[in-house]
Short mmCIF file of C-alpha atoms in Angstrom, two decimals:
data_model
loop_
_atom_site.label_atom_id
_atom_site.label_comp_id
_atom_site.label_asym_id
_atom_site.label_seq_id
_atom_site.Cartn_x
_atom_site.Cartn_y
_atom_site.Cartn_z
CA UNK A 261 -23.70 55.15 -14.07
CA UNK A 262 -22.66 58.77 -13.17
CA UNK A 263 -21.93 61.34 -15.48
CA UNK A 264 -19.16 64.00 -14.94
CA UNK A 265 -19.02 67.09 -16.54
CA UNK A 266 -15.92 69.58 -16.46
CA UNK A 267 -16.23 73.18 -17.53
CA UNK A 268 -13.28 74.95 -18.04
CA UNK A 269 -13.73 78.57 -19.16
CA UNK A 270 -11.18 80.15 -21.42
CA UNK A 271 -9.09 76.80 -21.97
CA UNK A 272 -10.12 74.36 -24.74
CA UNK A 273 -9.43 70.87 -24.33
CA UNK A 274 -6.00 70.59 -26.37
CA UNK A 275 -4.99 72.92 -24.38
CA UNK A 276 -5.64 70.83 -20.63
CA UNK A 277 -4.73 67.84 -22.52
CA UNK A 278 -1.48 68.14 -19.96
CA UNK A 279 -2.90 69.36 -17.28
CA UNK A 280 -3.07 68.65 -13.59
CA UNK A 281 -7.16 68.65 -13.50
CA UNK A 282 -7.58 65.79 -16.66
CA UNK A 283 -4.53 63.85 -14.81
CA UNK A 284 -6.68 63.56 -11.47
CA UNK A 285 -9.65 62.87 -13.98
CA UNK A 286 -7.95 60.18 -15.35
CA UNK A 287 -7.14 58.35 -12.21
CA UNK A 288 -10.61 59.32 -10.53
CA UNK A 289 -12.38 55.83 -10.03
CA UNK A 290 -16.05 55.53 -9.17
CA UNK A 291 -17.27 52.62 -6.61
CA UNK A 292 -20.11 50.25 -7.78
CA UNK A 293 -23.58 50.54 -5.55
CA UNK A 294 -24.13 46.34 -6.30
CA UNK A 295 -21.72 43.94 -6.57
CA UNK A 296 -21.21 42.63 -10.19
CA UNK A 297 -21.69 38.62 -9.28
CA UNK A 298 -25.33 37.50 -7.70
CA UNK A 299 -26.33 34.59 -6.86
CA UNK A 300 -28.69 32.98 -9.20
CA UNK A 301 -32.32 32.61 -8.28
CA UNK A 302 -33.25 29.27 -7.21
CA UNK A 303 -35.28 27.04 -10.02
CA UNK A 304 -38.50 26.52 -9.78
CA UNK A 305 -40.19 23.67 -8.26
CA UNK A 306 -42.40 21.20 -10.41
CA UNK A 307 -45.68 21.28 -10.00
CA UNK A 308 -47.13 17.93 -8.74
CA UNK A 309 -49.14 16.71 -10.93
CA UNK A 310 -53.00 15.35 -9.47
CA UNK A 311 -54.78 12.48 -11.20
CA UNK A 312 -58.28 12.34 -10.31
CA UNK A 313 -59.91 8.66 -11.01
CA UNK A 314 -62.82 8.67 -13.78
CA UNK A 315 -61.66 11.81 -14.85
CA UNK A 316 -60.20 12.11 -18.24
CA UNK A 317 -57.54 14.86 -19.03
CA UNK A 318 -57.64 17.23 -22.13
CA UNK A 319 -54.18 17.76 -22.99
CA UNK A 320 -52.41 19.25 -26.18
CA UNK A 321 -51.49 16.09 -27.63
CA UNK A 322 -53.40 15.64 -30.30
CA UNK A 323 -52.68 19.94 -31.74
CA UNK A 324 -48.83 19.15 -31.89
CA UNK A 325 -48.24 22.76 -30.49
CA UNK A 326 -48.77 23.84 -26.39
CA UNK A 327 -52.42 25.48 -26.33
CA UNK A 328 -52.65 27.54 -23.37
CA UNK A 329 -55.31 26.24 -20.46
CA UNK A 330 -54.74 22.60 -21.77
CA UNK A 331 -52.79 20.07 -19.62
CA UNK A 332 -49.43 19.13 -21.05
CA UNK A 333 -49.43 15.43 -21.98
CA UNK A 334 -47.68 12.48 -21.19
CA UNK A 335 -45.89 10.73 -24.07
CA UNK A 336 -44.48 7.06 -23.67
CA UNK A 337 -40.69 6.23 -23.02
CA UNK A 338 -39.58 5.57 -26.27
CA UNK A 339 -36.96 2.97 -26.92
CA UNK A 340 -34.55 2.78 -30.10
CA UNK A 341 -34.72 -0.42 -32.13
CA UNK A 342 -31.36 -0.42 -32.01
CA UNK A 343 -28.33 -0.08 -29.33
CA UNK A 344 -27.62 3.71 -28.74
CA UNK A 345 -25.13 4.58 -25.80
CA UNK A 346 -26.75 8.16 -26.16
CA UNK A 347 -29.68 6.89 -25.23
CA UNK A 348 -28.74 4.14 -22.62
CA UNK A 349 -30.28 4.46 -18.91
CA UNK A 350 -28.74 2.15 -16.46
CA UNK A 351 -31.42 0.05 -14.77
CA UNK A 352 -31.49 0.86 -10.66
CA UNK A 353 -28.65 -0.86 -8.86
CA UNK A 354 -31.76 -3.91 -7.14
CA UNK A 355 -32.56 -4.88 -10.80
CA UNK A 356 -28.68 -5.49 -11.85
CA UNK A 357 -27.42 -9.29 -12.05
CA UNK A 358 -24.53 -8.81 -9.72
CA UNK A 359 -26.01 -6.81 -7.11
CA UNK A 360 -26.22 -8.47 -3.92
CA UNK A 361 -27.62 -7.73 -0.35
CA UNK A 362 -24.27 -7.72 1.72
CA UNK A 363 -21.93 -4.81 1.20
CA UNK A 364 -18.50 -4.55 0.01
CA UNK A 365 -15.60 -2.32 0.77
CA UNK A 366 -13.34 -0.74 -1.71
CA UNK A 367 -9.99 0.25 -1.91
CA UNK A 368 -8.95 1.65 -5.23
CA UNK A 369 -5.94 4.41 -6.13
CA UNK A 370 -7.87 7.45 -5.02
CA UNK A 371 -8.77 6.22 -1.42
CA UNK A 372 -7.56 8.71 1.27
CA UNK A 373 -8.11 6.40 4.24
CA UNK A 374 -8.57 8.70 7.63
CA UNK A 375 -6.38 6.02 10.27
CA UNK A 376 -3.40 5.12 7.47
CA UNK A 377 -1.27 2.76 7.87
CA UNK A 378 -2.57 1.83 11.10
CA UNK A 379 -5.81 1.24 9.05
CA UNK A 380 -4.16 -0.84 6.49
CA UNK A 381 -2.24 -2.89 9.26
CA UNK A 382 -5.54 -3.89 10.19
CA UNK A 383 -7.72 -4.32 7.19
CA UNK A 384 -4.42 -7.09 5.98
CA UNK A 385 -3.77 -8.46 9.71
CA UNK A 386 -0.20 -7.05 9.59
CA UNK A 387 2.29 -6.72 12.48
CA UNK A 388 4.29 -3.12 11.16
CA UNK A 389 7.90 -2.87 11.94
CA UNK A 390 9.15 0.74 11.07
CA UNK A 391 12.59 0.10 9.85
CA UNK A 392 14.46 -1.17 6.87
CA UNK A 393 15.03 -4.52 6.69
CA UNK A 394 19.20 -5.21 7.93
CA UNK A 395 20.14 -8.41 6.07
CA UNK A 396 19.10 -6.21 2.55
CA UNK A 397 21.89 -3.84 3.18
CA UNK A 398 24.64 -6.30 2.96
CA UNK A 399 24.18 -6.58 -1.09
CA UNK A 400 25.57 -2.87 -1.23
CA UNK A 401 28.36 -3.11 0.72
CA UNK A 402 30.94 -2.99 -1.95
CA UNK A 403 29.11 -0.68 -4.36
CA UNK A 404 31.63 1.84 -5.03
CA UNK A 405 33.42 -1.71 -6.73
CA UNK A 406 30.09 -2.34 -8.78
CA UNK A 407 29.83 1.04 -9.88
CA UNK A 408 32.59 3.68 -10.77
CA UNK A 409 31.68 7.03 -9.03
CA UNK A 410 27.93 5.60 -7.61
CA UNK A 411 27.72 9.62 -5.83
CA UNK A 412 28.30 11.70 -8.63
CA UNK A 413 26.38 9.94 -11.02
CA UNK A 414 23.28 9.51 -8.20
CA UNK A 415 23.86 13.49 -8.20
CA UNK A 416 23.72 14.00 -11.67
CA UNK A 417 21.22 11.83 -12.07
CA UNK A 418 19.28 14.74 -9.41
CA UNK A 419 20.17 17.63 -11.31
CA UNK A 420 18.82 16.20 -14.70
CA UNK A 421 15.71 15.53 -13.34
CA UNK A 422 16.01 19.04 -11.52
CA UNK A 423 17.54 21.55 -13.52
CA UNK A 424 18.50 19.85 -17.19
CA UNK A 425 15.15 18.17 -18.25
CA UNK A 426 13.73 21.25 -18.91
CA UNK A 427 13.34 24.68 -21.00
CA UNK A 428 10.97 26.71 -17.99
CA UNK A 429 12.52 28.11 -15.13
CA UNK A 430 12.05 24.86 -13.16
CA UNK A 431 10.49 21.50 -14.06
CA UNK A 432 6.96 20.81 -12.29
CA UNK A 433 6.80 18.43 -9.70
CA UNK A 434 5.04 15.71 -12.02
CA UNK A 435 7.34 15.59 -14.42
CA UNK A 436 11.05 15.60 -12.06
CA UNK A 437 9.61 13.04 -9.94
CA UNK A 438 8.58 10.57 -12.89
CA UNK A 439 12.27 11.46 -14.67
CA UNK A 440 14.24 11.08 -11.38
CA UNK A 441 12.58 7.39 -10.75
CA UNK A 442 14.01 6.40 -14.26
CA UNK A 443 17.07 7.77 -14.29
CA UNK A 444 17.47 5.52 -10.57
CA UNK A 445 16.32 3.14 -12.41
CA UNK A 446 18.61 3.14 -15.56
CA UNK A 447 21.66 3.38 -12.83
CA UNK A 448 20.46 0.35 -11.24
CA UNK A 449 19.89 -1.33 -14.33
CA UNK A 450 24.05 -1.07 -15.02
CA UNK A 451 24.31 -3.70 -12.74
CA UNK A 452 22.63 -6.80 -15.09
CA UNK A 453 26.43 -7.76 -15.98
CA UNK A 454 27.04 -8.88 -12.50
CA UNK A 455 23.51 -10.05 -11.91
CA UNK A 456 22.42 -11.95 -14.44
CA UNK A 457 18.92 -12.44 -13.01
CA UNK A 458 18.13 -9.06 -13.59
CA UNK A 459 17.72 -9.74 -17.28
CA UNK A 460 14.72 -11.69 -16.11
CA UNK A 461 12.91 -9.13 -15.03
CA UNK A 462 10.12 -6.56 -16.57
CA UNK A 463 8.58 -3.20 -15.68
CA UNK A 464 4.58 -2.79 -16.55
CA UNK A 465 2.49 0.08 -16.18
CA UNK A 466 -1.21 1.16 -15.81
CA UNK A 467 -1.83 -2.65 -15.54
CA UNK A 468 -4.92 -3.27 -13.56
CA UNK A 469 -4.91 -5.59 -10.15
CA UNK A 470 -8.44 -6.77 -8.26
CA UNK A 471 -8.20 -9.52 -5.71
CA UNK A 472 -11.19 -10.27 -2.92
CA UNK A 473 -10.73 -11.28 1.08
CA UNK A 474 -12.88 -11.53 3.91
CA UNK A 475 -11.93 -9.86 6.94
CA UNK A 476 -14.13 -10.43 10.18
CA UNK A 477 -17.68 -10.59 8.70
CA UNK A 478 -16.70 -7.89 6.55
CA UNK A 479 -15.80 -8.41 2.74
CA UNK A 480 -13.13 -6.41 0.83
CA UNK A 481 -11.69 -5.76 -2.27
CA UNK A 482 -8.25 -4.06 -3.32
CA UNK A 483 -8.50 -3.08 -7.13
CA UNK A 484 -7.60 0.08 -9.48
CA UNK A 485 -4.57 0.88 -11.43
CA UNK A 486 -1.07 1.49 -9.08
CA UNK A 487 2.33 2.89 -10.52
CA UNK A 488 5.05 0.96 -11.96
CA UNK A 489 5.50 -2.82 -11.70
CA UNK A 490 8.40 -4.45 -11.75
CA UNK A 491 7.85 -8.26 -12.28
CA UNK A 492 9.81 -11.12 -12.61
CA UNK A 493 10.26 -14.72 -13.60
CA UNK A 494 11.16 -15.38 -10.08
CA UNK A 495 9.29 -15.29 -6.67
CA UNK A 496 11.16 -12.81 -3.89
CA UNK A 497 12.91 -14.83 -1.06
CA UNK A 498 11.51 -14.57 2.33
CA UNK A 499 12.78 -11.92 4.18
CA UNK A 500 12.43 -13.95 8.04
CA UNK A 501 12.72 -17.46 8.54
CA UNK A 502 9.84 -19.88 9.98
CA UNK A 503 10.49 -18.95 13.87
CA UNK A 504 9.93 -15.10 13.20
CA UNK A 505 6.54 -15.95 11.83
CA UNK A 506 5.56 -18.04 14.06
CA UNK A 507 6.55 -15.72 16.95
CA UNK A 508 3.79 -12.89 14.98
CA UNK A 509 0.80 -15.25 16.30
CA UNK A 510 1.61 -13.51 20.06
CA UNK A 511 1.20 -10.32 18.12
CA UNK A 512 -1.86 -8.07 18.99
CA UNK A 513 -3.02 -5.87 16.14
CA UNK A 514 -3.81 -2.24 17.01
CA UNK A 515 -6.77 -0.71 16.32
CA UNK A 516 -8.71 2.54 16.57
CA UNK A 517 -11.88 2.28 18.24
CA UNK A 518 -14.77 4.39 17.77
CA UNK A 519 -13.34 4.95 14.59
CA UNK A 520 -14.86 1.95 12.21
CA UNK A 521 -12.29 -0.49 10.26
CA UNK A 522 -14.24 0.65 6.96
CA UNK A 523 -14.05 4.15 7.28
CA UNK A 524 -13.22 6.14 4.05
CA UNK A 525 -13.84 3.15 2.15
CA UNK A 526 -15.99 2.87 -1.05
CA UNK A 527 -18.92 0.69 -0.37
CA UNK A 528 -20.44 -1.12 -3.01
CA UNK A 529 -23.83 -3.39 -3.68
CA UNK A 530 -22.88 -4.56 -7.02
CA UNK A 531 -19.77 -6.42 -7.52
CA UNK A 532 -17.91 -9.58 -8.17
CA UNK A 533 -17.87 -12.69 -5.91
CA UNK A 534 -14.34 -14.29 -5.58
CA UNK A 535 -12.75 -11.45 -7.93
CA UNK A 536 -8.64 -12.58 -8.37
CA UNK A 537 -6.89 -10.73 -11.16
CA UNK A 538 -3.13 -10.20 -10.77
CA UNK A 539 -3.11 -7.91 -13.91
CA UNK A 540 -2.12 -10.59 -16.84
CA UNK A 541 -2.67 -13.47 -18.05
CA UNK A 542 -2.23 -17.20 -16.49
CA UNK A 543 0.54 -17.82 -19.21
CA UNK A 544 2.44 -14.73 -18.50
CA UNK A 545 6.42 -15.25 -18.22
CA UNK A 546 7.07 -12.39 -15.19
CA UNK A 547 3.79 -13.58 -13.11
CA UNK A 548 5.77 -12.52 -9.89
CA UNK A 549 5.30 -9.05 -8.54
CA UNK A 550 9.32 -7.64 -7.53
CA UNK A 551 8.42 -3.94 -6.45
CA UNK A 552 5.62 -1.33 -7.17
CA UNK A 553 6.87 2.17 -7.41
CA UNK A 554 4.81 5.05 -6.54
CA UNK A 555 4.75 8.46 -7.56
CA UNK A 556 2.79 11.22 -5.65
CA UNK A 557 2.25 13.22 -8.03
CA UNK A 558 0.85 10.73 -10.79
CA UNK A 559 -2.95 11.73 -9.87
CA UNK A 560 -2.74 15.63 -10.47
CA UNK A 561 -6.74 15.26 -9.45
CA UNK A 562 -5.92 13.15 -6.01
CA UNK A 563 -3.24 14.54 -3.52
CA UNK A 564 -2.57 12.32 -0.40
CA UNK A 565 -1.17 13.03 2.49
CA UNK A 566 2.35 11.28 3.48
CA UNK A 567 0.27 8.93 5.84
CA UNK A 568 -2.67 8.07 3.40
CA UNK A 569 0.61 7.47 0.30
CA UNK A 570 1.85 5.01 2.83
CA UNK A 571 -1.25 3.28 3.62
CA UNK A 572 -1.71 3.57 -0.15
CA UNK A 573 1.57 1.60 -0.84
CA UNK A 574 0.69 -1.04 1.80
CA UNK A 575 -2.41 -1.94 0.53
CA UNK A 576 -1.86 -2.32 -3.59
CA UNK A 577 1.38 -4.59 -2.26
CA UNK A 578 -0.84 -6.32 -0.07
CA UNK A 579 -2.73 -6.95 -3.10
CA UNK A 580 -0.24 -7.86 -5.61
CA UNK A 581 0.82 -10.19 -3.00
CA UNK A 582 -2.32 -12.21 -2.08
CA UNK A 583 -3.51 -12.25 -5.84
CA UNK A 584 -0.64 -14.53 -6.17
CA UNK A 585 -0.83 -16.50 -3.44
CA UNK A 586 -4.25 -16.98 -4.66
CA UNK A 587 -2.79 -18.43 -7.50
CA UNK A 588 -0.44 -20.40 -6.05
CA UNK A 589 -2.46 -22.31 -3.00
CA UNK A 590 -5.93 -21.69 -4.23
CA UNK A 591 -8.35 -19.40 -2.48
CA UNK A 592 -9.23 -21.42 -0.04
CA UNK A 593 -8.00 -19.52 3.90
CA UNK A 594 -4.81 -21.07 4.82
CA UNK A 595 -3.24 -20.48 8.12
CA UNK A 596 0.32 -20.70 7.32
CA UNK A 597 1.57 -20.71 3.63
CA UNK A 598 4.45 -23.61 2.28
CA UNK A 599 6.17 -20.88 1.19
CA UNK A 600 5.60 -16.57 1.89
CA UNK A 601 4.93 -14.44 -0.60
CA UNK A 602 7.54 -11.19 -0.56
CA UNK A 603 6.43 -7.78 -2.89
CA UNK A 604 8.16 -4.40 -2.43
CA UNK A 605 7.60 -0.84 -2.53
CA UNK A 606 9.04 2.33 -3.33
CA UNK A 607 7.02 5.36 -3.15
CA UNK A 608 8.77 9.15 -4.04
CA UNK A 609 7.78 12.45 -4.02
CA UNK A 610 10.97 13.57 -5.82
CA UNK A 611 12.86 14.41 -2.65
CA UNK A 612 11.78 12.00 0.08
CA UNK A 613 11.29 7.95 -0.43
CA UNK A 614 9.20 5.79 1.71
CA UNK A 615 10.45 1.90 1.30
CA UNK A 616 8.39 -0.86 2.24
CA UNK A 617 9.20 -4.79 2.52
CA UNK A 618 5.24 -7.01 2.88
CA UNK A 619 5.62 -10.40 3.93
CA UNK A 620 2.30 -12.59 3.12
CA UNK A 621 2.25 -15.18 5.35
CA UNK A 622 -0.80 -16.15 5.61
CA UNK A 623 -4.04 -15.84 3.64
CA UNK A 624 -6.54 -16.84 6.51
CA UNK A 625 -6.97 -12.96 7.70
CA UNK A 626 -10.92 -13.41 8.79
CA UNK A 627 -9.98 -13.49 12.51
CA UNK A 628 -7.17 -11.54 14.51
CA UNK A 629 -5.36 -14.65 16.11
CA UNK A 630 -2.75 -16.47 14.50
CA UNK A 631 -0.14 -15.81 12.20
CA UNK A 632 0.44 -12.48 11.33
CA UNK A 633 1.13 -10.77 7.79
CA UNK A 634 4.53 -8.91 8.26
CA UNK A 635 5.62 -5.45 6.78
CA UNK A 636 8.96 -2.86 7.20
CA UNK A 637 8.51 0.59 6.72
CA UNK A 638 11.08 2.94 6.44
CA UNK A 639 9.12 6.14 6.27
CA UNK A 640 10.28 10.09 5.08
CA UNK A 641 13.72 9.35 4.29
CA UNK A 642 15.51 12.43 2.48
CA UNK A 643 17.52 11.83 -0.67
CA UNK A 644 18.77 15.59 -0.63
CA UNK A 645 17.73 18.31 1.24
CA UNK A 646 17.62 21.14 -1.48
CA UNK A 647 17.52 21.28 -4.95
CA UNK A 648 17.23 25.28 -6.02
CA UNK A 649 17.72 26.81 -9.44
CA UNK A 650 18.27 30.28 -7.68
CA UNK A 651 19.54 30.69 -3.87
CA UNK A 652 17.55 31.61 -1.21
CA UNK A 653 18.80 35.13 0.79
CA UNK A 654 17.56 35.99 3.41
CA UNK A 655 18.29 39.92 5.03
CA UNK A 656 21.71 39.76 2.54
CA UNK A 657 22.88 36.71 3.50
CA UNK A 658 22.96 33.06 1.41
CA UNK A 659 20.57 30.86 3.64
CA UNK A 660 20.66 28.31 0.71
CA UNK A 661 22.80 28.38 -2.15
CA UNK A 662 21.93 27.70 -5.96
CA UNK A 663 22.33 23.69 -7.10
CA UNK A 664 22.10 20.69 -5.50
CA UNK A 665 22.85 20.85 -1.33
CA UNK A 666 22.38 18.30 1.11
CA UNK A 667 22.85 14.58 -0.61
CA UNK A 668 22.77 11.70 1.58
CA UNK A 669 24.06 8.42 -0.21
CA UNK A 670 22.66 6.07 2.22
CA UNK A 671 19.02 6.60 0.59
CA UNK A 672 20.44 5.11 -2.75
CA UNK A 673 22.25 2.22 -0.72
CA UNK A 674 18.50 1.35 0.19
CA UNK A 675 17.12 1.86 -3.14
CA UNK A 676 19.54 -0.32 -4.97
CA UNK A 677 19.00 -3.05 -2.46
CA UNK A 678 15.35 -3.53 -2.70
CA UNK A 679 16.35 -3.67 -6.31
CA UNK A 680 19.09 -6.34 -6.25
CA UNK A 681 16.66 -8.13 -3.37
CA UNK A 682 16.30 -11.59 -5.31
CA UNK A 683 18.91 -10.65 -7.81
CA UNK A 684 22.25 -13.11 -6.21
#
């Protein structure tokens, strides 16, 4: 602390109350010789306690009260007579009835996996083909003749979830990209006149999915809560026919050597054997996953990465996907199923969609030869390119005006026909 003291002969202080000396006084600021945050110091270690054989210790014990020079005693662990969660102590993980000696790796809803989708091509035994799939596009040919002004309402449908849904400034990212979904959603949902099977359809959420495969010598599990579900009554059709399939066994799957298969993953010593659970019940009416829809801003604690969404995506529909087939053929490894088992994706951000098509074709994925799992991926596709609630100048001039800008129909074309996929 320093102390300042200002004479000022023949002035009182009403007088300087105005004047240029108490002005700089005011403003005068006075540095700080430590800074005001230190690191704690660190704690202290234990002392280790010595036990000397046929030597008896004099503690406290009996006093009730600490007696300086006396040795502080050791009371026994004492156990309630009656279940208390306050008081519960897990036993170590070697002691638990499921633990068992061989490993297994994890993929739940937080994972950010380093390799991607390149990493999840492998740990399913996919062949990856980035496009959309062609013979889904033909179901929107005609849409303007399904729905009355499809652009303007696709745009309106934007600047709800943009500008209207909302009494700030501008919405936050995890709320426009939850309302934007739904309001696609609701549009699509117009269409159930025309296609009655849509009626037999139902969206789920927070539902939980765990299903268990071997992969090399190497067992894995896929389980955690994922976005939206939209189930049906009916199984997807097949998006390839028989000769495409069998054309996948000539496929080689990539990999990323020195860079382990596992990396990233959660490894785990106690767990289920054989774990299947598609989510509901065996006498559920919709037990056949349609599409998963995926928001990236649902986990405000757990960002990913555009690559590490995808992969994301890819492996929860991998896993929707052979929890049914599990179901349907048993879990026994088969290397070519009666019948493939077709799940989509749609994963948004609120401006750019990824949409992805998985094919299970087989369930036997322990080696890498044979028939090959099949997936599209149409990554980073744009649905607008701004969306501003003031414009953007730059050196006086309008680099981006206020509103919506940028709309490419197209996108929605895609969207609606992963949602009428199944739907004829």
């Amino acid at each position: 602390m320093f102390l300042v003291i200002l004479e000022f002969q023949g002035h009182n202080f009403e007088n300087l109350r105005n004047s240029k000396i108490l002005e700089f006084c005011a403003r005068r600021r006075f540095g700080v010789s430590r800074c005001h945050f230190i690191k704690p110091p660190p704690r202290p270690k234990p002392r280790e306690t010595v036990d000397i054989p046929d030597l008896e210790t004099i503690t406290y014990g009996e006093r009730m009260h600490h007696v300086p020079g006396l040795a502080k005693p050791v009371f026994p662990h004492w156990e309630p007579d009656h279940k208390n969660p306050r008081f519960y102590k897990a036993p170590p993980a070697q002691q638990m009835p499921l633990f068992k000696d061989t490993p297994c790796f994890m993929f739940n809803q937080r994972t950010n996996v380093l390799e991607g989708v390149r990493q999840a091509a492998w740990l399913t035994k996919t062949k990856v083909m980035p496009s959309f799939p062609s013979q889904l596009l033909s179901r929107t040919e005609n849409l303007e003749e399904q729905i009355p002004d499809v652009d303007e309402r696709v745009q309106n449908a934007i600047k709800h979830a943009r500008f209207w849904d909302t009494t700030e400034n501008r919405p936050k990212k995890e709320k426009y990209c939850n309302t934007l979904l739904l309001n696609l959603l609701h549009l699509c949902g117009m269409l159930q006149p025309s296609h009655s099977a849509i009626g037999r359809r139902m969206f789920t959420e927070d539902y939980s999915l765990a299903v268990t495969w071997k992969r090399g010598e190497d067992l894995f599990q896929v389980r955690g809560r994922n976005g939206l579900l939209h189930s049906s009554m009916d199984p997807l059709p097949a998006v390839c026919g028989k000769d495409e399939v069998s054309d996948t066994a000539d496929h080689t799957l990539e990999t990323f050597y020195p860079i382990s298969p596992t990396i990233d993953l959660q490894k785990a010593n106690v767990y289920k054997e054989n774990l299947n659970c598609t989510g509901f019940r065996g006498n559920s009416p919709y037990p056949h996953a349609h599409t998963l829809y995926f928001l990236e801003s649902a986990d405000v604690n757990c960002k990913l990465r555009p690559e590490q969404f995808r992969a994301k995506m890819a492996m929860f529909t991998f896993g929707n996907a052979l929890s049914r087939a599990y179901q349907l053929y048993g879990t026994e490894p088969q290397q070519l199923l009666e019948r493939p088992v077709t799940v989509q994706a749609v994963g948004t951000n609120g401006r750019i969609f990824q949409f992805l098509v998985f094919q299970l074709n087989t369930t036997d994925l322990t080696g890498d030869d044979g028939v090959k799992n099949q997936m599209w991926l149409d990554e980073d596709v744009e649905l607008y390119d701004f969306a501003k609630v003031r414009p953007l100048i730059k050196k006086k001039e309008v680099r981006v005006p206020a509103g919506l800008s940028g709309y490419k129909p197209e996108v929605f074309r895609k969207f609606l026909a992963l949602y009428l996929h199944g739907a004829e």
